[in-house]
Coordinates of C-alpha atoms in Angstrom, one line a residue:
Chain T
X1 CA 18.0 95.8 94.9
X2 CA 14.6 95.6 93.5
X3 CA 11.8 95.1 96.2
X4 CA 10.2 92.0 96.8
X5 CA 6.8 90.4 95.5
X6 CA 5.3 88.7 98.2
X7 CA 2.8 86.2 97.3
X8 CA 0.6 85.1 99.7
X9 CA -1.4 81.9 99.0
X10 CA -2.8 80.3 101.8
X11 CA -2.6 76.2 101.1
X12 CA -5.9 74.6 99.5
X13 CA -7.0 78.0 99.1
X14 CA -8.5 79.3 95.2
X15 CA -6.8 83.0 95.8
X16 CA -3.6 85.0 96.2
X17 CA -2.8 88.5 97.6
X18 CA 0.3 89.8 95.3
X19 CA 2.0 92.5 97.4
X20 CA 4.8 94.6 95.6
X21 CA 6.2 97.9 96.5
X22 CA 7.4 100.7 94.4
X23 CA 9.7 103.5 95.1
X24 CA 7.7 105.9 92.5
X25 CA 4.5 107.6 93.3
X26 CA 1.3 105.5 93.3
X27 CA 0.2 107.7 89.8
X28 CA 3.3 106.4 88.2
X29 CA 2.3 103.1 89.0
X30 CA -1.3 103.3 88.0
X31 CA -0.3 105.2 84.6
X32 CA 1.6 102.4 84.1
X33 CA -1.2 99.6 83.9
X34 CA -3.6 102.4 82.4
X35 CA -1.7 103.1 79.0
X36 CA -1.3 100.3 76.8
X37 CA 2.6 101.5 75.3
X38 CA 3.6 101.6 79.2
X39 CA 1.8 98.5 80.0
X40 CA 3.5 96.5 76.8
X41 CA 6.7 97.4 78.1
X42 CA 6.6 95.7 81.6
X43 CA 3.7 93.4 81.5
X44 CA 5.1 89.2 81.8
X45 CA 8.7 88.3 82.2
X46 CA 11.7 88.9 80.7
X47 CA 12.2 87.5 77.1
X48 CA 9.1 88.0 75.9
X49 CA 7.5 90.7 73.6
X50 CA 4.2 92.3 74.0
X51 CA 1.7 93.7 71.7
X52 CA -1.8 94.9 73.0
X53 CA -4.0 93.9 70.1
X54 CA -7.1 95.5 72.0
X55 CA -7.6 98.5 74.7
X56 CA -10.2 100.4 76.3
X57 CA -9.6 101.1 79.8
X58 CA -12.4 102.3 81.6
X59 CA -15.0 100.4 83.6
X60 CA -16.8 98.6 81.3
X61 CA -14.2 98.4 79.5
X62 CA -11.1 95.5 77.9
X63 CA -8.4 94.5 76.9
X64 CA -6.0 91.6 74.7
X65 CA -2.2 91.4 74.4
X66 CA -0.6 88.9 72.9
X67 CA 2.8 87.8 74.0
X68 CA 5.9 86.3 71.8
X69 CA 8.7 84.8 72.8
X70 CA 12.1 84.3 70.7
X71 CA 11.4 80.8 69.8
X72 CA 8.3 82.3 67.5
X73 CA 5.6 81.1 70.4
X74 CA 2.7 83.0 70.9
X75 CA 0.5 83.9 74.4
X76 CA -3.1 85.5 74.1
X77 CA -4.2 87.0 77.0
X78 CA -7.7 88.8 77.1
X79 CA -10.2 90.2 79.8
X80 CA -12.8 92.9 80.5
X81 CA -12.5 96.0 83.0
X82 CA -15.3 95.9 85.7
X83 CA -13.8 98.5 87.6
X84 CA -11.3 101.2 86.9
X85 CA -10.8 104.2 89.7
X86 CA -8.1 106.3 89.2
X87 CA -5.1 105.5 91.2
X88 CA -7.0 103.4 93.1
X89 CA -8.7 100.5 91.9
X90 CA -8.6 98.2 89.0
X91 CA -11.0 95.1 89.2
X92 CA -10.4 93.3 86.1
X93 CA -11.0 89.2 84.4
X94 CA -8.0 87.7 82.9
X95 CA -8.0 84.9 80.8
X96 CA -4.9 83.1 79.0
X97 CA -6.0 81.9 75.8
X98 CA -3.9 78.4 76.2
X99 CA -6.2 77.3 78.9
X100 CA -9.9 78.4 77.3
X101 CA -12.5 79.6 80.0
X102 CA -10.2 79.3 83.0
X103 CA -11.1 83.0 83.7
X104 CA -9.3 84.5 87.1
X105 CA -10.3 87.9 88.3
X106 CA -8.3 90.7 89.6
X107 CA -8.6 93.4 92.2
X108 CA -5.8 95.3 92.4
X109 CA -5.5 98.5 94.5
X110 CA -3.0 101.3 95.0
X111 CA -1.8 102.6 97.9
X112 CA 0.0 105.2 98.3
X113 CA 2.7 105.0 101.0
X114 CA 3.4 108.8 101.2
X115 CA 7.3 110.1 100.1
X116 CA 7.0 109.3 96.4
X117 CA 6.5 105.8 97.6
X118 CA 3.5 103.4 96.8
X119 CA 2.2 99.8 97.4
X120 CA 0.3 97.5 94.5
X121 CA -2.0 94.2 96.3
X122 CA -3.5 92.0 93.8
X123 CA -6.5 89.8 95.3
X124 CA -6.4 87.7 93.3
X125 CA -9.1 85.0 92.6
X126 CA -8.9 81.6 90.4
X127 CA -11.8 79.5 89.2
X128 CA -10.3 76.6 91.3
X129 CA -7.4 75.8 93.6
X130 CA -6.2 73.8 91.1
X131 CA -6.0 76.8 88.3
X132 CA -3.8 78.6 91.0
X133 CA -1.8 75.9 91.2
X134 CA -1.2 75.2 87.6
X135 CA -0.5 79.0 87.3
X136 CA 2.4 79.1 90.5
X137 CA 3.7 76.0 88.4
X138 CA 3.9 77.9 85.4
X139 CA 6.2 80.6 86.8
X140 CA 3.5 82.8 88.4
X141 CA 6.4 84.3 90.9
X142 CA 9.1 84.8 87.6
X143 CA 6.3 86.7 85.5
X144 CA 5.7 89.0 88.3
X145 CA 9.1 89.4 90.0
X146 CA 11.0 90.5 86.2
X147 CA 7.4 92.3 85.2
X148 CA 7.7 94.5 88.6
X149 CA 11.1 95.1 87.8
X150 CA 11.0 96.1 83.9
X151 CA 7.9 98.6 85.7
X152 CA 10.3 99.7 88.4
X153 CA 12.9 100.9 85.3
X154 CA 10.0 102.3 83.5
X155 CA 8.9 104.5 86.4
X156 CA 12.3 105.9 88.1
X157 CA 11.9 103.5 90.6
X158 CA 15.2 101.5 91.9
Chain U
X1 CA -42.9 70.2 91.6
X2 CA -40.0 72.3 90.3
X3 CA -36.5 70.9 89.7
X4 CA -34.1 71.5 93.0
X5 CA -31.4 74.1 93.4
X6 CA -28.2 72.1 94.4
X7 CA -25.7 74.2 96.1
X8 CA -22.2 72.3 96.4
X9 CA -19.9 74.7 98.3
X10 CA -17.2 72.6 100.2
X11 CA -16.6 74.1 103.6
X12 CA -13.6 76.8 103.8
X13 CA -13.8 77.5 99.9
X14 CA -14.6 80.6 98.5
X15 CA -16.6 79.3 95.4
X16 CA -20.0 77.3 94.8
X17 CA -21.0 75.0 91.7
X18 CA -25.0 75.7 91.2
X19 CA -26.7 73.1 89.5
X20 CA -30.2 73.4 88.2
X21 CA -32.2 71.0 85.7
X22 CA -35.1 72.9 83.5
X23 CA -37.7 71.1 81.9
X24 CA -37.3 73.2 78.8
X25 CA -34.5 73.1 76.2
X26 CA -31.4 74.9 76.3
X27 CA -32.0 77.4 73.8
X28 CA -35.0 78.5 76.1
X29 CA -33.1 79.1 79.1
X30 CA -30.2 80.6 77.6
X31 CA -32.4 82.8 75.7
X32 CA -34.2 83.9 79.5
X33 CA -30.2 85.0 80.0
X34 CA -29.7 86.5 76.8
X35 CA -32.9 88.9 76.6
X36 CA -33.4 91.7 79.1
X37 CA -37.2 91.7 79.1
X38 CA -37.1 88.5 79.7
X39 CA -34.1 88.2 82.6
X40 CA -35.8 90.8 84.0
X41 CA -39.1 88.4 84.7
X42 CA -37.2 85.8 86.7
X43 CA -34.0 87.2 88.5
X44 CA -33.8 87.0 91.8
X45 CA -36.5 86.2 94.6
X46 CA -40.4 86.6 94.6
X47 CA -41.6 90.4 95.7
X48 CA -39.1 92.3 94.0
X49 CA -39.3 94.3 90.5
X50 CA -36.2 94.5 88.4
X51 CA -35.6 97.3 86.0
X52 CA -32.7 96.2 83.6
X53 CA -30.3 100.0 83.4
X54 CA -28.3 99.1 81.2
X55 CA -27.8 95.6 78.9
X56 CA -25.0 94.9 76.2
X57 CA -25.0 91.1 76.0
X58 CA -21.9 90.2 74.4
X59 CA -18.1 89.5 74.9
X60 CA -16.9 92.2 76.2
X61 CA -20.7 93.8 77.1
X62 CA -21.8 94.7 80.3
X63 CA -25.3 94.9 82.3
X64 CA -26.9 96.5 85.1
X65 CA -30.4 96.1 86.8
X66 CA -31.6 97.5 89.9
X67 CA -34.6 95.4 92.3
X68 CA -37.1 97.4 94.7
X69 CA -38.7 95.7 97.3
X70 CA -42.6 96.8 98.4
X71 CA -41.0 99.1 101.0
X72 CA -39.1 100.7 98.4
X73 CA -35.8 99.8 99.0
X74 CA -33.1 99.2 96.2
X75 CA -31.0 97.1 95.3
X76 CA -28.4 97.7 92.5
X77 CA -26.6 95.3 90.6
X78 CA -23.6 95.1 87.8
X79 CA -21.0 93.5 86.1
X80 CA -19.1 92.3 82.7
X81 CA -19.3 89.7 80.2
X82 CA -16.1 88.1 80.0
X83 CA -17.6 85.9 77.5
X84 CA -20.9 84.9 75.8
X85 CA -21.0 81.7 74.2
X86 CA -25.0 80.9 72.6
X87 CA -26.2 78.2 74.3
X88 CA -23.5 77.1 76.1
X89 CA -21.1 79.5 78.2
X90 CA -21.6 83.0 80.1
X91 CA -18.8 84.8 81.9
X92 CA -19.9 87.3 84.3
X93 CA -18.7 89.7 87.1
X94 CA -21.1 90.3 89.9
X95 CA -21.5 93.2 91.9
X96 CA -24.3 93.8 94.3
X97 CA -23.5 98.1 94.9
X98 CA -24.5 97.6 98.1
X99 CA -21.2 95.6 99.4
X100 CA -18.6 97.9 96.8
X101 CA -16.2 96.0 95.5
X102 CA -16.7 92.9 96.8
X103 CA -16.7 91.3 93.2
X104 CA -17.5 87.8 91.9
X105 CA -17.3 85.7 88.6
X106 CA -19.7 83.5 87.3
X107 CA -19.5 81.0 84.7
X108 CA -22.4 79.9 83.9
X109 CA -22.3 76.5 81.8
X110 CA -25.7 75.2 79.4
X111 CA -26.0 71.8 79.0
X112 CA -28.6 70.3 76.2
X113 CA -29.9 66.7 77.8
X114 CA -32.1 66.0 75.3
X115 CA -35.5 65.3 75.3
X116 CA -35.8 69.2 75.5
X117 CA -34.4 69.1 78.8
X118 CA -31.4 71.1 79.9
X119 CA -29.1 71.7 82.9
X120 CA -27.6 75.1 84.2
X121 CA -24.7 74.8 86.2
X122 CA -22.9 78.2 87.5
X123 CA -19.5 78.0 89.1
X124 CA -19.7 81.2 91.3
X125 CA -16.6 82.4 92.8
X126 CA -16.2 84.4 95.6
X127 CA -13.2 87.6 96.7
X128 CA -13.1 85.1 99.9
X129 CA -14.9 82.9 101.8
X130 CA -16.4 85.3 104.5
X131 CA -17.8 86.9 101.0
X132 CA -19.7 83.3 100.1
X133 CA -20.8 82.6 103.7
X134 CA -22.1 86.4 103.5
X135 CA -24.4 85.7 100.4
X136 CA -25.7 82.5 101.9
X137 CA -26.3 84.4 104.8
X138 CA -28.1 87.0 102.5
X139 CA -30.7 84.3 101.4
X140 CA -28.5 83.1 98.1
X141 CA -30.8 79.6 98.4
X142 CA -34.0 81.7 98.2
X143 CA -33.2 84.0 95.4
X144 CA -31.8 81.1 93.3
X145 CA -35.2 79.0 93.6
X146 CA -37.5 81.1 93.5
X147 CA -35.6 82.9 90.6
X148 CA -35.4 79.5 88.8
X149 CA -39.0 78.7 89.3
X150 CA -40.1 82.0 87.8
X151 CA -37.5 81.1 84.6
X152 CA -39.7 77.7 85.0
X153 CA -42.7 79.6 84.1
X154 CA -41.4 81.6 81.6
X155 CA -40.1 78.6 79.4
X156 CA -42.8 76.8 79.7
X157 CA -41.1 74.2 82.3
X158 CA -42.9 72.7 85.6

């Protein structure tokens, strides 16, 4: 049994705490958001495949990945890195391509829960709380429930 | 008389729309944006000099400035450009050093009303709303007007 991402939106609200634990060491977990080959490999849900088409994570830093699924569609996704602390801290923009200047940002720290175990929570915020709407609707809880798991497999975790 | 600063931040939200008119054209005040030497003569409120530490204005650029009071006390600011669109869009983070981590985005929007008049509005959001009502505790109103009133004088506005 994989553990549980918790999603905690409170209603008419613009932001969401993500809470997902890991049963892998909280530098497992960050190494796997800071390298791009990791990162492709667990980012989204299931189906789909991932190439980073830019990298450069470090505060001040971005990124872009573009995401393909076997039908032959194609998902940009692009931000910039305001903050990156090792193990720590990642406070990042993200913007999907499909819906231009909707920009949501990020803050994701790492905790780590002692015993080769760790905890990920993901403030994050939306332009509007219509833009966290529209992204629950588009299968928000799927993307991160089957990405969390694809990570889990990549770091040892259950 | 200068334009008014409209603040519309519904109660319990954690973002703000900031609308300003400018009796200049839009390249103008996109332009007091865009240059360094130039943002550095209007941001914030009246009494304080800004010293711009570091400027890279471009998607995927960055900037920092830090303000000193008469007392000598600093204030340090930075963030990202998500995106920079001439004359029309900026996407920022916002940090002020002094509350780490407590991040916002702005997305600052350039309208052209003709008659070589123009209209700033920034959608501002917050980490939360106790992070908004902090910044209009803070004197948010103040710094915006006076702010804008000094960009006023450097475009050749009211």
């Amino acid at each position: 049994m994989s553990n549980p991402v918790v999603i905690d939106a409170a209603p008419g609200q613009s932001y969401a705490d993500i809470t997902r634990e890991f049963e892998a060491p909280v530098e497992a977990v960050f190494r796997a958001h800071a390298d791009p080959d990791l990162f492709a490999r667990w980012i989204g849900p299931r189906g789909l495949e991932t190439k980073i088409t830019a990298w450069d994570f470090r505060t001040g830093g971005g990124y872009a990945f573009v995401q393909t699924d076997r039908k032959g569609g194609a998902f940009e996704f692009r931000g910039v890195f305001h903050t990156v602390r090792e193990n720590e801290l990642i406070v990042q923009t993200f913007e999907w391509l499909g819906a231009p200047d909707q920009v949501s940002l990020d803050a994701m720290r790492f905790e780590d829960l002692g015993g080769g175990r760790s905890r990920l929570v993901d403030h994050s915020v939306f332009p509007s709380v219509e833009a966290l709407e529209a992204m629950v609707a588009e299968g928000m809880e799927r993307g991160l429930t089957e990405g969390y798991e694809k990570l889990d497999e990549l770091v040892g975790g259950e």
